[in-house]
Coordinates of C-alpha atoms and ligand atoms in Angstrom, one line a residue:
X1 CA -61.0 85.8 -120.5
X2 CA -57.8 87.1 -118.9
X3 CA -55.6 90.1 -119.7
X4 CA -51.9 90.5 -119.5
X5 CA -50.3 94.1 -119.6
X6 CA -46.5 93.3 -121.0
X7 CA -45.3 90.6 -123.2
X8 CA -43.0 89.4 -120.5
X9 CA -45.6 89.1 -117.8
X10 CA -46.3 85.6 -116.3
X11 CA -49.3 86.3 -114.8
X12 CA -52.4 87.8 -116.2
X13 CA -55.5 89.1 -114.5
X14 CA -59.4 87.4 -114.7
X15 CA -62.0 89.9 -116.6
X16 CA -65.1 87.6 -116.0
X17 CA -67.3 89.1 -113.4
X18 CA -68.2 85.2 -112.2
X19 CA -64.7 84.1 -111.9
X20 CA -63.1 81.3 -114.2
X21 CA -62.5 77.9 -113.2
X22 CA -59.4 76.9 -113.5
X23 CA -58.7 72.9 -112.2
X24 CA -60.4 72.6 -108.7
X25 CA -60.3 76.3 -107.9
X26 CA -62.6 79.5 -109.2
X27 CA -60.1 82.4 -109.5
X28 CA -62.0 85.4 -108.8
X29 CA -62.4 88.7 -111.0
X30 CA -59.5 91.0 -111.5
X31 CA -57.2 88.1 -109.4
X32 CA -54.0 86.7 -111.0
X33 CA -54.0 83.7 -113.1
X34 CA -50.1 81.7 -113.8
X35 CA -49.6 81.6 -117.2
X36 CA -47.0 79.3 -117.0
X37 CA -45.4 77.2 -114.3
X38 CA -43.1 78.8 -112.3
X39 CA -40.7 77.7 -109.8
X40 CA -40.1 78.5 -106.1
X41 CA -37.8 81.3 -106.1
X42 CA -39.2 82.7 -109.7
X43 CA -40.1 86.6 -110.2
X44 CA -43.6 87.3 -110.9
X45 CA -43.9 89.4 -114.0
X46 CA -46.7 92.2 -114.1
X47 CA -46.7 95.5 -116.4
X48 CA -43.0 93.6 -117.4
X49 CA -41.8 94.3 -114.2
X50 CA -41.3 92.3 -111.3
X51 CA -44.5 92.2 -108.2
X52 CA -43.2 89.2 -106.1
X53 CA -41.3 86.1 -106.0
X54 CA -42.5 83.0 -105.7
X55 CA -42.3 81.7 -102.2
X56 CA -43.2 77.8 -103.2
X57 CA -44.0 75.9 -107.2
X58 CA -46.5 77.6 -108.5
X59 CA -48.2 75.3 -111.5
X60 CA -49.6 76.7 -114.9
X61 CA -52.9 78.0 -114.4
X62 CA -53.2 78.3 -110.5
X63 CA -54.2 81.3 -108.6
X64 CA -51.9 84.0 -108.0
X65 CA -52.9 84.4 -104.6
X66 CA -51.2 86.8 -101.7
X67 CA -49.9 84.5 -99.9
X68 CA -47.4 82.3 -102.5
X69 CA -46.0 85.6 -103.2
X70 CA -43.3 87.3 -101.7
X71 CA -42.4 91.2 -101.6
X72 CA -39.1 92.2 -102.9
X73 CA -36.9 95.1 -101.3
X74 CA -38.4 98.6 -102.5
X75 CA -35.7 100.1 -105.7
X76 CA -32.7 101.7 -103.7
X77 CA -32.7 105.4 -103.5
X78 CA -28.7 105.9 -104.0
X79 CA -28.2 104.8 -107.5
X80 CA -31.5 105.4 -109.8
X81 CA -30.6 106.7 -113.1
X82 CA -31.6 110.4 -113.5
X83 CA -33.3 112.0 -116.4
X84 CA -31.8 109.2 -118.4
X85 CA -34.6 108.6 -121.2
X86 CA -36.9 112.3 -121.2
X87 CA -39.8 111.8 -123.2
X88 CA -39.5 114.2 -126.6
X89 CA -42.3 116.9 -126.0
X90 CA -46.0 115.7 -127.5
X91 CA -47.3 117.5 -130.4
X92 CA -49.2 120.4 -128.9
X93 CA -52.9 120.3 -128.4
X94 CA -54.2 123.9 -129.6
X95 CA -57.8 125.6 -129.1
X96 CA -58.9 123.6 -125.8
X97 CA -60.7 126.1 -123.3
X98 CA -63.0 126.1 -120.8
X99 CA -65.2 128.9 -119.2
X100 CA -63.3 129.5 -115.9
X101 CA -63.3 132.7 -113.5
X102 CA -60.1 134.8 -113.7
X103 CA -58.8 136.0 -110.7
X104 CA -56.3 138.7 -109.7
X105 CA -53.3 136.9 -109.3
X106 CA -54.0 134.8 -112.9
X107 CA -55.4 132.0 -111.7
X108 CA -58.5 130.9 -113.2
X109 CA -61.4 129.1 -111.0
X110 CA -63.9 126.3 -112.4
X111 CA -66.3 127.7 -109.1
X112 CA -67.3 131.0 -107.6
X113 CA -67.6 130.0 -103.9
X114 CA -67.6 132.2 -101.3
X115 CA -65.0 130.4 -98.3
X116 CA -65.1 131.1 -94.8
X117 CA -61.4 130.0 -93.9
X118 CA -60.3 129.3 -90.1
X119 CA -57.4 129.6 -88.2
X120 CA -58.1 126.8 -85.7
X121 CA -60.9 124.3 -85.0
X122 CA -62.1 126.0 -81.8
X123 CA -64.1 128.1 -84.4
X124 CA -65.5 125.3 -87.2
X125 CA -68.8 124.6 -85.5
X126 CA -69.5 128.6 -85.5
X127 CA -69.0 128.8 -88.8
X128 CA -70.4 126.0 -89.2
X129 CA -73.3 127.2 -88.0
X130 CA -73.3 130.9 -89.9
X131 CA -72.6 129.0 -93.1
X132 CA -76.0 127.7 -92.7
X133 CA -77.8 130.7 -91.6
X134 CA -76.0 132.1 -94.7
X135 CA -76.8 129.3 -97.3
X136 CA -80.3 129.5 -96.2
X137 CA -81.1 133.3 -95.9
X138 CA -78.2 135.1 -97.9
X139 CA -77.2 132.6 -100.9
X140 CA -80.2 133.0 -102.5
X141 CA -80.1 136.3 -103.4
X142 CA -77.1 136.0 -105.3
X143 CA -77.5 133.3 -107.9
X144 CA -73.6 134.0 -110.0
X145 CA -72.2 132.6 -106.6
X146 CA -72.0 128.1 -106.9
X147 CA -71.9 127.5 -102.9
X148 CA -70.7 129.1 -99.4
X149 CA -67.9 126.8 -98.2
X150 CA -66.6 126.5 -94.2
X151 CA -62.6 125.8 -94.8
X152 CA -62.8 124.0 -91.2
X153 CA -59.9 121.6 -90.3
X154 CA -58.3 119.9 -86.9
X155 CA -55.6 122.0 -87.0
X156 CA -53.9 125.8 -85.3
X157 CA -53.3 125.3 -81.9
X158 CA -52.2 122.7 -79.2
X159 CA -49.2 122.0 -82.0
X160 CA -45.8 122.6 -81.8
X161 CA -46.0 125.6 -84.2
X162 CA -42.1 126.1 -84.3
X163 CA -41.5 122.1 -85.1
X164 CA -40.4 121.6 -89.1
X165 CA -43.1 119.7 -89.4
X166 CA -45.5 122.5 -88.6
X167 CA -44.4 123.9 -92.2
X168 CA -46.3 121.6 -94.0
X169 CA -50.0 122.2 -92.7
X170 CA -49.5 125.6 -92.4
X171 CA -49.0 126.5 -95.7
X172 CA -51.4 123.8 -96.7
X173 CA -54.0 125.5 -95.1
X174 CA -52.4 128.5 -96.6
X175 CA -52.9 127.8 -99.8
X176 CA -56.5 126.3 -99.6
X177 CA -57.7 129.5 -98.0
X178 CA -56.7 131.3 -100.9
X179 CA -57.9 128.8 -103.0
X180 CA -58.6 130.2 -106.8
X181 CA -62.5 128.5 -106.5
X182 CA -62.8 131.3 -103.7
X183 CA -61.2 133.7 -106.1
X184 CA -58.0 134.0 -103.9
X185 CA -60.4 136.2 -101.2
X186 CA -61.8 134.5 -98.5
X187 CA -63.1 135.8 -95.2
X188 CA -61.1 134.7 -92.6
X189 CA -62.5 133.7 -88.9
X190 CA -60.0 133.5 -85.8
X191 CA -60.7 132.8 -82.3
X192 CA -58.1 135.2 -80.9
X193 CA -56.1 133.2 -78.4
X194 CA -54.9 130.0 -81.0
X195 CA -51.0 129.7 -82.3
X196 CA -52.0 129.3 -85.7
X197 CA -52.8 133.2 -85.7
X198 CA -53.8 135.4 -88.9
X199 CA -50.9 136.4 -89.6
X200 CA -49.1 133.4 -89.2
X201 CA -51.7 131.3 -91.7
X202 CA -51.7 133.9 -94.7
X203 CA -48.0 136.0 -94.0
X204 CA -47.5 138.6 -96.8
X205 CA -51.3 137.5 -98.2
X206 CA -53.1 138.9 -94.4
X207 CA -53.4 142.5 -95.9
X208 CA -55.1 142.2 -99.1
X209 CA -58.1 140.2 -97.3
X210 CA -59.1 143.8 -95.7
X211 CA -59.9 143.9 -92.0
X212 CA -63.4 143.8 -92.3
X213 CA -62.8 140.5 -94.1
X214 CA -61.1 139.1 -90.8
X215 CA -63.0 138.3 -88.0
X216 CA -61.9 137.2 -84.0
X217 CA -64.5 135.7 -82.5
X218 CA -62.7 137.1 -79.1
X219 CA -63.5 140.4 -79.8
X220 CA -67.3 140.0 -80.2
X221 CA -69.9 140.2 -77.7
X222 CA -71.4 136.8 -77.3
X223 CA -72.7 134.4 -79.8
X224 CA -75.5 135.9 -81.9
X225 CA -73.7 139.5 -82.3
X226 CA -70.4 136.8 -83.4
X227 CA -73.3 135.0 -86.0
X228 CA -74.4 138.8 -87.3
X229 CA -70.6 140.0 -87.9
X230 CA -70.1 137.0 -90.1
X231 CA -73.1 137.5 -92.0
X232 CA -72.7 140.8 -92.7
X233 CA -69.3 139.9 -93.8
X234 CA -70.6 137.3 -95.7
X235 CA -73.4 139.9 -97.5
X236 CA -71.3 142.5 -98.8
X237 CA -68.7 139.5 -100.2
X238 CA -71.3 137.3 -101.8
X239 CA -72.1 141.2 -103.4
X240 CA -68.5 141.6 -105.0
X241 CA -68.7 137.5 -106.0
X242 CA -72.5 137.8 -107.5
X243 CA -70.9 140.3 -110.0
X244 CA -68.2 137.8 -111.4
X245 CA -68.4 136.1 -114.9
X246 CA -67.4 132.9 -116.6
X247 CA -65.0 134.5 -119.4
X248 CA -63.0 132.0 -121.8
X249 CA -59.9 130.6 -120.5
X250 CA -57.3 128.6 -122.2
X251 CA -56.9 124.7 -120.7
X252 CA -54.0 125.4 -119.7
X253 CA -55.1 127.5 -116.6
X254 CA -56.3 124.2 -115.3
X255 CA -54.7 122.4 -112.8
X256 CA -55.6 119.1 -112.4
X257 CA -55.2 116.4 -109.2
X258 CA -55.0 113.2 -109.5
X259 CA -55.5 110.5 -107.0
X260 CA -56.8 106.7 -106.9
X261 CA -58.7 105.4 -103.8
X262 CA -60.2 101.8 -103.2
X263 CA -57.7 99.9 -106.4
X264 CA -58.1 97.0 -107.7
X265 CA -55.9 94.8 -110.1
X266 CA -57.5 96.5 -113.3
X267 CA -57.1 99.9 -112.0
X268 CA -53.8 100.0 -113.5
X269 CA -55.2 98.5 -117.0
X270 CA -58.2 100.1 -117.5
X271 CA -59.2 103.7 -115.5
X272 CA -55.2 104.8 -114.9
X273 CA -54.1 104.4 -118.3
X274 CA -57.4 106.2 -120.0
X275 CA -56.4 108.5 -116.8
X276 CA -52.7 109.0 -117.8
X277 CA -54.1 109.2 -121.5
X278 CA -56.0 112.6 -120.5
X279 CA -53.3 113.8 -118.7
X280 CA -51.2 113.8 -121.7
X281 CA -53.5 115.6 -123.4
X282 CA -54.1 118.4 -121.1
X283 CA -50.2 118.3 -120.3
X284 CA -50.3 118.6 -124.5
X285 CA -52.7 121.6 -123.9
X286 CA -50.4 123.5 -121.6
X287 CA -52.2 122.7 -118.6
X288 CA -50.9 121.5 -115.1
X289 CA -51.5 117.9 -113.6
X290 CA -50.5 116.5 -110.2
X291 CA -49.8 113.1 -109.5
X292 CA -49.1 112.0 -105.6
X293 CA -49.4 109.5 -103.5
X294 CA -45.8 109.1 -102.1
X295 CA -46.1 105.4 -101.1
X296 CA -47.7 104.3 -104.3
X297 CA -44.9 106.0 -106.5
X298 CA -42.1 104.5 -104.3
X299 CA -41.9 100.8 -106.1
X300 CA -42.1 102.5 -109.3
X301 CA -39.8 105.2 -108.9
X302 CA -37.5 103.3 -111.1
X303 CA -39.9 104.0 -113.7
X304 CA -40.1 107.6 -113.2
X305 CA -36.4 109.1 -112.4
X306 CA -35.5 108.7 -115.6
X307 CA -38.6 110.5 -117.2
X308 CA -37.7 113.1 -115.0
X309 CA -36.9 117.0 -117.0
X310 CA -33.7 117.7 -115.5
X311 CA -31.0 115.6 -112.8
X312 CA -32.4 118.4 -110.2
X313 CA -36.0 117.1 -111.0
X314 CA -35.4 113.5 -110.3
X315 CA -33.1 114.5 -107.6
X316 CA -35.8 115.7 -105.7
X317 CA -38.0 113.2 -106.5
X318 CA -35.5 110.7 -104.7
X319 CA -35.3 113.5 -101.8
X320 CA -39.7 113.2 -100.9
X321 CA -39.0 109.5 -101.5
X322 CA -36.3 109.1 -98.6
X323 CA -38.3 111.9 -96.4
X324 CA -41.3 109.3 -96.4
X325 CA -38.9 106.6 -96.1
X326 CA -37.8 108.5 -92.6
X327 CA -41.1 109.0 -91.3
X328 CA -42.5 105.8 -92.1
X329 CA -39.5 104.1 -90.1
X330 CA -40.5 107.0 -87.4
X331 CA -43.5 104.9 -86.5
X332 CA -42.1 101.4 -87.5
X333 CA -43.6 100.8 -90.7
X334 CA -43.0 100.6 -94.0
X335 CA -44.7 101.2 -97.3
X336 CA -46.3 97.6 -97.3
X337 CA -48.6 99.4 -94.3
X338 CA -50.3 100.8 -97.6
X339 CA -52.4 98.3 -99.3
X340 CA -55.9 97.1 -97.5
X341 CA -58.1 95.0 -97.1
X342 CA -60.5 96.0 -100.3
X343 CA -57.4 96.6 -102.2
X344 CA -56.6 92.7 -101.4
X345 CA -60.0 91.5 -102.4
X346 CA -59.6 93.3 -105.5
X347 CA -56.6 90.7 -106.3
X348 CA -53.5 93.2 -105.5
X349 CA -51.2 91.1 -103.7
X350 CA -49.0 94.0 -102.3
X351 CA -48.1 97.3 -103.0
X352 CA -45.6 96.7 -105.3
X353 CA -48.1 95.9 -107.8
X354 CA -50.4 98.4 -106.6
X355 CA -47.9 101.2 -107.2
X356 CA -46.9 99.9 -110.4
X357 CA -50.7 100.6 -111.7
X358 CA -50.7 103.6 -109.9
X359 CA -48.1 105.0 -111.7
X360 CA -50.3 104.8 -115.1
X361 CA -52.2 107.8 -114.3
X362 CA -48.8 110.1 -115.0
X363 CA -49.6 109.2 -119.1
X364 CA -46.1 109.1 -120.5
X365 CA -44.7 113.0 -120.5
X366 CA -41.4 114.1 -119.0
X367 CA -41.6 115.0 -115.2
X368 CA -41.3 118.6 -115.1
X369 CA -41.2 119.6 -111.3
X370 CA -41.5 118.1 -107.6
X371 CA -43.5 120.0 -104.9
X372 CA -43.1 119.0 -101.6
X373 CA -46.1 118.5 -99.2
X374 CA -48.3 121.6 -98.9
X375 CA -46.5 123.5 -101.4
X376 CA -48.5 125.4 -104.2
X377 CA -47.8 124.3 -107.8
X378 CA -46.1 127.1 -109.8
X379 CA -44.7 124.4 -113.2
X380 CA -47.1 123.3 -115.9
X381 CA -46.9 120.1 -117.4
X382 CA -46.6 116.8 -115.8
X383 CA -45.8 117.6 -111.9
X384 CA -45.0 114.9 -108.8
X385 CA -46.9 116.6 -105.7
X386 CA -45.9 114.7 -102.8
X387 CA -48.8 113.7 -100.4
X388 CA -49.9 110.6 -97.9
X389 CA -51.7 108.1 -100.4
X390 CA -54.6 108.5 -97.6
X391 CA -57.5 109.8 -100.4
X392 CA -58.8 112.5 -98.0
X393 CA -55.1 113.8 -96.7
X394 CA -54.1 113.6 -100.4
X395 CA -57.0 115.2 -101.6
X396 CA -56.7 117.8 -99.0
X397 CA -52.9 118.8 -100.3
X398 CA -54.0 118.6 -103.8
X399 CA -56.1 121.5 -102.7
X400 CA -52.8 123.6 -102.6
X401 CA -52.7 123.6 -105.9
X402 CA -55.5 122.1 -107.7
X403 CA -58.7 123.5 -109.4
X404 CA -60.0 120.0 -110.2
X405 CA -59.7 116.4 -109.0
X406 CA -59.8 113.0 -111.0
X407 CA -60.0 110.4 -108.9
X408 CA -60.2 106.6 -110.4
X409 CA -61.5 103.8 -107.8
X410 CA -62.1 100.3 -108.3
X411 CA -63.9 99.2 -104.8
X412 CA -65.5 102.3 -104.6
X413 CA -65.3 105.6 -103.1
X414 CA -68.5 108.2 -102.5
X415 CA -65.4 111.0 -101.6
X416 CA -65.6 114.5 -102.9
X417 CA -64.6 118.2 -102.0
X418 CA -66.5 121.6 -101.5
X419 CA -63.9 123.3 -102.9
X420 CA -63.5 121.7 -106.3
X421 CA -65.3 119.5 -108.7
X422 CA -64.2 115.8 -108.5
X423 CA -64.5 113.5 -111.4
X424 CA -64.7 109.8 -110.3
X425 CA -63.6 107.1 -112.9
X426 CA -64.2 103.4 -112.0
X427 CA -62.2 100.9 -112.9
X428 CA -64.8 98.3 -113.6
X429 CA -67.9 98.4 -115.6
X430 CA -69.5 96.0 -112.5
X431 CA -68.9 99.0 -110.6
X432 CA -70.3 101.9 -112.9
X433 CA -73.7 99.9 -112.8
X434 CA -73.9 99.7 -109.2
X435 CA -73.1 103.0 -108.4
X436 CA -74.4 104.6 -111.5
X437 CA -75.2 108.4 -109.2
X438 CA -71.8 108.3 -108.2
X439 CA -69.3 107.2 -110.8
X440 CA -68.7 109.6 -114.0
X441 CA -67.1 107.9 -116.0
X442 CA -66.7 103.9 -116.2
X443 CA -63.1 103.0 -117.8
X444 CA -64.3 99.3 -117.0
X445 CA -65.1 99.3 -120.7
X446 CA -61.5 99.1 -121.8
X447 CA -61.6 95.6 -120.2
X448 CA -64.4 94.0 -121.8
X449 CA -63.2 95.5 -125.5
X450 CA -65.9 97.8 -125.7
X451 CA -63.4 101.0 -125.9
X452 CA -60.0 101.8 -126.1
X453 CA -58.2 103.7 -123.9
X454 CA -57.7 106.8 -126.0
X455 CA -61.5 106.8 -126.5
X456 CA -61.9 106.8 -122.5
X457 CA -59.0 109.3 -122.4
X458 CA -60.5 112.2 -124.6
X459 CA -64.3 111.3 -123.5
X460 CA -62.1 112.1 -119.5
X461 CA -60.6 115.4 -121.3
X462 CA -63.8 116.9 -122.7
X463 CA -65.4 115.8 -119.6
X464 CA -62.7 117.6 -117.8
X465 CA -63.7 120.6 -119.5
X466 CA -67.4 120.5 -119.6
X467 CA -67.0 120.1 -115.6
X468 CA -64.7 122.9 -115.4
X469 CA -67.0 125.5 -117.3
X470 CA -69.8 124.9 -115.3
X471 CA -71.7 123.3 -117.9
X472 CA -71.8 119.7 -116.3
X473 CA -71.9 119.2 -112.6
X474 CA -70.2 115.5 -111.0
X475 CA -72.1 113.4 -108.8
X476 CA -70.3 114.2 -106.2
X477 CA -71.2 118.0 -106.6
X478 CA -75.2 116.7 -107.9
X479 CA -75.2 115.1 -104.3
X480 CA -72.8 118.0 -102.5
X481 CA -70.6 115.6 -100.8
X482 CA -67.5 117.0 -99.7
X483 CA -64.9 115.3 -97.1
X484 CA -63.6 116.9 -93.9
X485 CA -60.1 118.5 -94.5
X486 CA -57.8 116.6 -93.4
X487 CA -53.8 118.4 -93.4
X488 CA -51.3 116.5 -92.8
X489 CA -49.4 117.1 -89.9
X490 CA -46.0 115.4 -89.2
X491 CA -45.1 117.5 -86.3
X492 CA -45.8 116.8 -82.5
X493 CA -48.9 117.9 -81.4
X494 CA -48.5 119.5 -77.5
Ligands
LIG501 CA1 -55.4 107.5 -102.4

């Protein structure tokens, strides 16, 4: 049994889990199949759009493999057509909520953590250690707060702060410090001496933390007195936080990331589309969802410039496209540096056809806005936020914005964050079973027949939901796995 995507495709993609003999050779699960012969020189057709070229005769029912298949250029930036075919608006989706925590600014958060953020990682393995000292003698006392959370990352000092490049960490970083799960109020730790001071990590936002909320471990006297002035920071905010409610919230206060890591070839048939089905429902619903992932949207941004709202929109789609171009050329590489090993084994043959199922996840709605990296999503609807395609770098800029994450993998990923819930979405059924206390929700089903990829999509939404209210938990969160930050940083470190 094979499946092919678009009635002009030429090659179609192997569901058995054993393989399927075709001639002298097996063709492996989720590898490409020729559906017809095609000559040297031919395009390879996948989701109707061209993957490769063949670089020798390719004969009716042989393996697809990597190697008889050549890349073609990436689209040209200078002459995409912009906001050409906008999708009309979908019928709107009314009377979705979840059970969220409002916080002063508006925002709403699906967790009530308490975050220790950091100006530098001098400090991380202090508070480190007073988050367990806190977790162990403090959190229990106060059962409305979900978790205590050290915002730790490798970044604030030996950088060249002044550098553009700085920008986009530091307001990462930003932004995740007054992240809505930690009701837009965390304490904030400082060693004293770093670049990356206070002041310079939260600007206009420094004030409203209090100064008994900031603490420089340069101005305490020794390490246990540094331990105590954290935890009695700690007490009196895990106080204020223990008093918060859930209250009803409409969907559209969520904000949802979504990221793939560890594709295979049915990613883009089976978990991204029932991914991109759920976005366009809780785009329908008024809510906000990021898609990323700069060098798997390059070979399909053909695709997207003309779904794009406005010229301005697709304009500056075009504009993080050519900045990645830049600084991949920077270090003498280009977007093929993308796809790996697993994704190879999984049968995509480069990232041409990886991006092209990538792109799935962004449903069908109109692009409505572009962030750059690090910058915090003000638009609702359907929004490119430009990040690395690495999952924990991406995942880490998502955090700007985000107040949950979607992630769909194929090889398999056991990634999560403390700061947010994150929903994993496999992309075969082989590996749902496998991994059954880590994948949520198995899309592999679409592939065998067993569901459709509207039924995948709204059992994703109300999961979404469920999650976000605090009534389900993920298995990421059941098993409290959350990745090291990771920001990106562009700029020369000193
Ligand atoms: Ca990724």
């Amino acid at each position: 049994m094979h499946i092919r995507v678009n009635g002009r495709d030429n090659v179609a993609i192997i569901v058995d889990p054993e393989g399927f003999v075709s001639g002298k050779e097996r063709i492996p699960q989720s590898h490409k199949i020729a559906l017809r012969s095609l000559d040297a020189g031919e395009p390879i057709l996948r989701y109707g759009e061209t993957i490769g070229f063949a670089n020798r005769r390719i004969e009716a029912g042989a393996w697809v493999r990597e190697e008889v298949v050549d890349m073609p250029a990436a689209p040209p930036l200078d002459d995409l057509p912009l906001a050409t075919a906008v999708p009309a608006p979908l019928a709107a989706l009314d009377g979705y909520s979840f059970e969220g925590y409002r916080n002063a600014d508006g925002s709403a958060g699906t967790r009530n953590i308490l975050g220790l953020a950091t100006t530098v990682q001098c400090v991380a393995p202090t508070v480190d250690f007073a988050v367990r000292r806190i977790k162990a003698e403090l959190l229990p006392r106060f059962p409305n707060v979900d978790d205590v959370v050290a915002v730790t990352h490798s970044y604030g000092c030996g950088v060249a702060i002044d550098a553009p490049g700085a920008a986009i960490p530091i307001r990462t970083l930003k932004h995740i410090s007054l992240h809505a799960n930690l009701a837009g109020q965390p304490l904030l730790v400082s060693l004293g001496c770093e670049k990356l001071q206070p002041a310079r990590l939260l600007g206009n936002a420094l004030p409203m933390l209090g100064e008994a909320n900031v603490i420089r471990l340069q101005d305490q006297r020794g390490f246990a007195e540094t331990v105590a002035a954290i935890m009695e920071a700690a007490e009196r905010r895990l106080g204020q936080l223990d008093r918060r409610r859930r209250e009803t919230c409409p969907a559209a206060d969520l904000v949802v990331g979504l990221q793939c890591g560890g594709s295979d070839a049915f990613s883009g048939v089976t978990c991204n589309p029932a991914v991109g089905y759920a976005a366009d429902l809780l785009v329908r619903a008024g809510a906000t969802v990021l898609f990323s992932e700069v060098t798997e949207v390059r070979d399909a941004v053909h695709l997207l410039t003309p779904r794009a709202a406005t010229r301005e929109v697709a304009l500056a789609l075009i504009r993080e496209m050519r900045w990645y171009d830049d600084y991949l050329a920077l270090g003498h590489a280009d977007r093929s540096a993308n796809t790996t090993p697993g994704n190879k084994r999984g049968g995509l043959v480069n990232i041409v056809e990886k991006a092209l199922g990538s792109v799935a996840k962004a449903g069908s709605t109109a692009l409505q806005a572009v962030a750059s990296h690090g910058e915090k999503v003000v638009s609702k609807g359907l929004v490119f936020a430009a990040t690395p395609a690495s999952d924990f770098i991406c995942g880490t800029q998502q955090l700007a914005s985000m107040n949950l994450h979607v992630f769909t993998t194929g090889e398999g990923s056991p990634y999560g964050l403390s700061l947010v819930p994150v929903v994993k979405v496999s992309s075969r059924t082989a590996l749902a079973e496998k991994w059954s206390d880590l994948i949520d929700i198995d899309a592999g089903r679409i592939a065998t027949g067993q569901a459709t990829i509207e039924e995948v999509g709204w059992e994703l939404f109300r999961f979404i939901l469920d999650v976000a209210s605090g009534r389900k938990k993920t298995w990421a969160e059941h098993w409290g796995l959350g990745n090291a930050l990771a920001p990106f940083n562009p700029g020369p470190v000193t």
